[in-house]
mmCIF file of C-alpha atoms in Angstrom:
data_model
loop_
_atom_site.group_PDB
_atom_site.id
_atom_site.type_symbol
_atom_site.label_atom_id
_atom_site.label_comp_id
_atom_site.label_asym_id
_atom_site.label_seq_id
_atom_site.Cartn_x
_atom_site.Cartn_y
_atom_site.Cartn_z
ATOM 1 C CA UNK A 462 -131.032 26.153 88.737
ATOM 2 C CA UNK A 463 -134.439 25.738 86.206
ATOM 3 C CA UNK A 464 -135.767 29.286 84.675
ATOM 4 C CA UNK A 465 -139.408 28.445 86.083
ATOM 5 C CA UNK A 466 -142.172 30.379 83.850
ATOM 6 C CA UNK A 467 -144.959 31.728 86.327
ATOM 7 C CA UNK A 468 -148.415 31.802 84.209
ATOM 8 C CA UNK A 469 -151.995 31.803 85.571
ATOM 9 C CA UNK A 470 -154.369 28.882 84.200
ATOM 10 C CA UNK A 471 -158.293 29.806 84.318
ATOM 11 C CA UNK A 472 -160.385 26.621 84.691
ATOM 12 C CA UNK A 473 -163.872 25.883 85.128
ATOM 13 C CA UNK A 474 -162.943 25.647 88.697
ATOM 14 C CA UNK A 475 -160.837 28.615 89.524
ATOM 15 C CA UNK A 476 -157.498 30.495 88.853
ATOM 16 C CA UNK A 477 -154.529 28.296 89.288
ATOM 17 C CA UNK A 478 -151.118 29.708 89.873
ATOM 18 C CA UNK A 479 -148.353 27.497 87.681
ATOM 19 C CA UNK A 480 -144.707 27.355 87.127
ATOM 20 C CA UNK A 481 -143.446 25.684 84.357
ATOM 21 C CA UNK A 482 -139.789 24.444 83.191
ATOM 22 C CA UNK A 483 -138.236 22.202 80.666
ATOM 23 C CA UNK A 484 -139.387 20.402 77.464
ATOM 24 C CA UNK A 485 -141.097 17.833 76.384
ATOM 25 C CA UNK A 486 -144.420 15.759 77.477
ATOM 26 C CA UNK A 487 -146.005 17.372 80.509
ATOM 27 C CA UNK A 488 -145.476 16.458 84.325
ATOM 28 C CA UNK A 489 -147.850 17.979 86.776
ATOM 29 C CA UNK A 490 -146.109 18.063 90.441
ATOM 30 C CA UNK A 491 -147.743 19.640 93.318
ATOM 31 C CA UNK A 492 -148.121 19.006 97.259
ATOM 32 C CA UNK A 493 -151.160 19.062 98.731
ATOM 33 C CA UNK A 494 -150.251 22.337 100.768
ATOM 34 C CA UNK A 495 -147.193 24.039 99.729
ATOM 35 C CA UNK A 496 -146.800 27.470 98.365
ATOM 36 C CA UNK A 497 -144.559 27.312 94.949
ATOM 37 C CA UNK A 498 -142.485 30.370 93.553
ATOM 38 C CA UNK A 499 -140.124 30.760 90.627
ATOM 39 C CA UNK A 500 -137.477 29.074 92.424
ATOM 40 C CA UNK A 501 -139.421 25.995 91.589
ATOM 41 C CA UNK A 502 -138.835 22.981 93.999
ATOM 42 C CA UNK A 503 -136.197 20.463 94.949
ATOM 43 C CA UNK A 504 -138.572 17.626 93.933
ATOM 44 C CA UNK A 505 -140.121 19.253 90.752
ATOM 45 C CA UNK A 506 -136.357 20.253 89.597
ATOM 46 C CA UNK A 507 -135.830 16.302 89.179
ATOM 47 C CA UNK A 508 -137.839 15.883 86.104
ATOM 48 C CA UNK A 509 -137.265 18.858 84.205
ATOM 49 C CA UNK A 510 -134.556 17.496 81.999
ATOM 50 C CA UNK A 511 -137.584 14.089 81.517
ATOM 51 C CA UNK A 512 -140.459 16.564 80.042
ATOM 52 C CA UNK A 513 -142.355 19.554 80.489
ATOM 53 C CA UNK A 514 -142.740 20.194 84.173
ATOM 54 C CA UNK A 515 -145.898 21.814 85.096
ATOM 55 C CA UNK A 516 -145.756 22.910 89.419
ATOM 56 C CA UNK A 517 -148.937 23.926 90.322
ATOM 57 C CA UNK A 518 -150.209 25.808 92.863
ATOM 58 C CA UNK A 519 -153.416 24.384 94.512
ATOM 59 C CA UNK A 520 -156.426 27.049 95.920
ATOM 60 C CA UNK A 521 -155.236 28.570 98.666
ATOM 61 C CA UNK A 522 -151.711 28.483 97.441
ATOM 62 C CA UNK A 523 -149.508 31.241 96.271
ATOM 63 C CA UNK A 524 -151.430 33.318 94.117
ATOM 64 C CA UNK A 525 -154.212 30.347 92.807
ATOM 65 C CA UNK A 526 -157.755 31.370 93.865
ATOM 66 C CA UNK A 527 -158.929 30.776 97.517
ATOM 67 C CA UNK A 528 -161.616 28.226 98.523
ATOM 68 C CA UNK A 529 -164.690 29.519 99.155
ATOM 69 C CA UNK A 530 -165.673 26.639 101.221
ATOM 70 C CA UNK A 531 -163.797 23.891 103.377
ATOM 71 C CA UNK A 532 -164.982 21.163 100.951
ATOM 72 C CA UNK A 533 -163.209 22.486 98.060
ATOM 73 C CA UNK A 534 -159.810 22.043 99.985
ATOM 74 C CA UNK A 535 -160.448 18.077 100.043
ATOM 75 C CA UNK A 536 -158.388 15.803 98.094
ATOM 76 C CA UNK A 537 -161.289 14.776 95.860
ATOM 77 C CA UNK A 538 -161.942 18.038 95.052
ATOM 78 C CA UNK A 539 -158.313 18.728 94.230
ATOM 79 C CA UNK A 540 -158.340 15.930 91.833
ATOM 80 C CA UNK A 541 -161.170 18.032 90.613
ATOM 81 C CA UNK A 542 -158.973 21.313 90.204
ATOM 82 C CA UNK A 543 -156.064 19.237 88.555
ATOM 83 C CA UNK A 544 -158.035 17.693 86.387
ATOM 84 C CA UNK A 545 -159.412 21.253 85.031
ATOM 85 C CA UNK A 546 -155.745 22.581 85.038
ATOM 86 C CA UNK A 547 -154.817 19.416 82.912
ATOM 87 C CA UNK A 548 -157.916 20.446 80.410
ATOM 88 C CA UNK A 549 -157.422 24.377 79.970
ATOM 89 C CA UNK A 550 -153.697 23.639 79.337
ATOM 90 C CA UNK A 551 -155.012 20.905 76.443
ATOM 91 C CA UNK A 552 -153.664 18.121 77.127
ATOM 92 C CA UNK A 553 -155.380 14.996 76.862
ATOM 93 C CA UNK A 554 -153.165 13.193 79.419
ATOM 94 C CA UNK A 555 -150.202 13.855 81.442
ATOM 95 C CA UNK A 556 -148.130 12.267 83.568
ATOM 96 C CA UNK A 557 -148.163 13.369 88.158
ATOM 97 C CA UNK A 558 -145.613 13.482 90.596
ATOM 98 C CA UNK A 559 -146.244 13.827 94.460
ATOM 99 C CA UNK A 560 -144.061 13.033 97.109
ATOM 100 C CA UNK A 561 -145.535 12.875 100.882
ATOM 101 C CA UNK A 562 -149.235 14.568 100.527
ATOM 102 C CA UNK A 563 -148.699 15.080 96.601
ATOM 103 C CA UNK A 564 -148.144 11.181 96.186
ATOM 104 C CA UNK A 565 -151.544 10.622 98.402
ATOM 105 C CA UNK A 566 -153.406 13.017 96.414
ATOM 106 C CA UNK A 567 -151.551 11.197 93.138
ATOM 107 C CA UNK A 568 -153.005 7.631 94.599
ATOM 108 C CA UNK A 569 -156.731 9.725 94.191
ATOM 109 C CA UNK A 570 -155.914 10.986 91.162
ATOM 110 C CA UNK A 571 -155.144 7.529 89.467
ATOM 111 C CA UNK A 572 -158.202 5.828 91.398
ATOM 112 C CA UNK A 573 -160.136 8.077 89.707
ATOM 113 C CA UNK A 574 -158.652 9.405 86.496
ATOM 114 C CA UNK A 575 -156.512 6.248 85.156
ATOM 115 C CA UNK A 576 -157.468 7.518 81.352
ATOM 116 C CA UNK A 577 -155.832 10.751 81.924
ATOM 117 C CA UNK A 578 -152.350 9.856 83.563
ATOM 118 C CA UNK A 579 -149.737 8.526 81.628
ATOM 119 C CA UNK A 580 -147.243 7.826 84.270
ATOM 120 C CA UNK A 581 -147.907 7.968 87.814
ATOM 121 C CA UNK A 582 -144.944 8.714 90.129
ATOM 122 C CA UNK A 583 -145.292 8.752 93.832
ATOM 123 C CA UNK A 584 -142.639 8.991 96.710
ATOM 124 C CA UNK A 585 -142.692 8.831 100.207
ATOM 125 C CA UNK A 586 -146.630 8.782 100.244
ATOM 126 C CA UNK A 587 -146.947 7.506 104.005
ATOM 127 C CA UNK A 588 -146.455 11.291 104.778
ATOM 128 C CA UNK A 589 -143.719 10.326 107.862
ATOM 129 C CA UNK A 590 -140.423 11.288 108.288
ATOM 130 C CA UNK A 591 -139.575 7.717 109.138
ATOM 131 C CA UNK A 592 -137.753 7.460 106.039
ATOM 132 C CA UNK A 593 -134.852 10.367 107.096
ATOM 133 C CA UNK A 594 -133.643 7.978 109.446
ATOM 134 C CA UNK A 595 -133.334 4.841 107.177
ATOM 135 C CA UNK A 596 -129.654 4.245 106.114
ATOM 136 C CA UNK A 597 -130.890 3.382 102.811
ATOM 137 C CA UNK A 598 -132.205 6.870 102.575
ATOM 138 C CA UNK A 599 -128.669 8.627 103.049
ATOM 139 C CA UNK A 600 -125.651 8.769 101.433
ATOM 140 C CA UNK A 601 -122.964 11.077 102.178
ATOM 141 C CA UNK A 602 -125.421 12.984 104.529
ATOM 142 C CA UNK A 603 -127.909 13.814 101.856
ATOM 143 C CA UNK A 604 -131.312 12.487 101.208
ATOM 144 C CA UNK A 605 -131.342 9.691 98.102
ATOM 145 C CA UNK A 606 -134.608 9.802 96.236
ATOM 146 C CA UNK A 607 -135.219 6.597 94.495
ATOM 147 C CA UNK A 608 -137.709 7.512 91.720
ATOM 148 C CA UNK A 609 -139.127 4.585 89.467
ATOM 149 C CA UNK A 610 -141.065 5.713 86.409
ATOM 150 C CA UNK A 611 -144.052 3.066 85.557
ATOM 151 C CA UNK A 612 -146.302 3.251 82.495
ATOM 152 C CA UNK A 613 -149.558 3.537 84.144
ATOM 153 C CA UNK A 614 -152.607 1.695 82.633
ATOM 154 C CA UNK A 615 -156.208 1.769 83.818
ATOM 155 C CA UNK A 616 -156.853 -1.751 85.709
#
């Protein structure tokens, strides 16, 4: 199991709950709804041996700041939040991960800040569980994750 480092991240848009593991060039993963704790996550764990995982918690998530309007709990607007996390942390780009509502809300985040991703990784982005019951999806009763990493360039 990763030692996850819990540290709070003041933006221009809010306080932002993170957990960060491993070494290396920095990897934002998040979901567009879960909670994240020290344990880390199953789908975060993945890259921590590839770079510098940064798991953040969105607003209304763990202990990040909670939206003071509907609006701010958008996918836009969480695009927003990332990209301030990305800034008060100092890097000038980093790579995202998101799986189910995290690879959606990656999909957003390249549409709209290409300049600022260096790899975009998304997985099982349809947000269905249509994908357990593929036998291409199992072996030996457990879930296979197929991952591919692509050098992501503005268009």
């Amino acid at each position: 199991m990763n030692a996850w480092e819990s540290k709070m991240i003041s933006t221009t848009r809010g306080l932002f709950e993170v957990f960060i593991a491993g070494e290396g060039n920095p990897i934002c993963v998040t979901h567009y709804y879960s909670a994240f704790t020290k344990r880390g996550n199953y789908f975060a764990d993945l890259f921590t041996e590839q770079g510098k995982v940064i798991l953040v918690n969105l607003k209304d998530c763990g202990n990040s700041d909670r939206a003071a309007e509907d609006n701010e709990l958008s996918m836009m607007e969480t695009v927003e939040d990332l990209e301030a996390i990305r800034t008060s942390l100092g890097y000038e780009q980093w790579s995202f991960a998101g799986h189910s509502t995290g690879g959606m809300l990656g999909l957003i985040y390249a549409i709209h800040y290409a300049d600022t991703l260096d790899h975009l990784i998304v997985v099982g982005a349809a947000a269905s569980n249509e994908y357990m019951r593929s036998k291409v999806a199992f072996i030996a009763g457990k879930t296979l994750i197929i991952i591919v990493f692509l050098k992501f360039s503005p268009f």
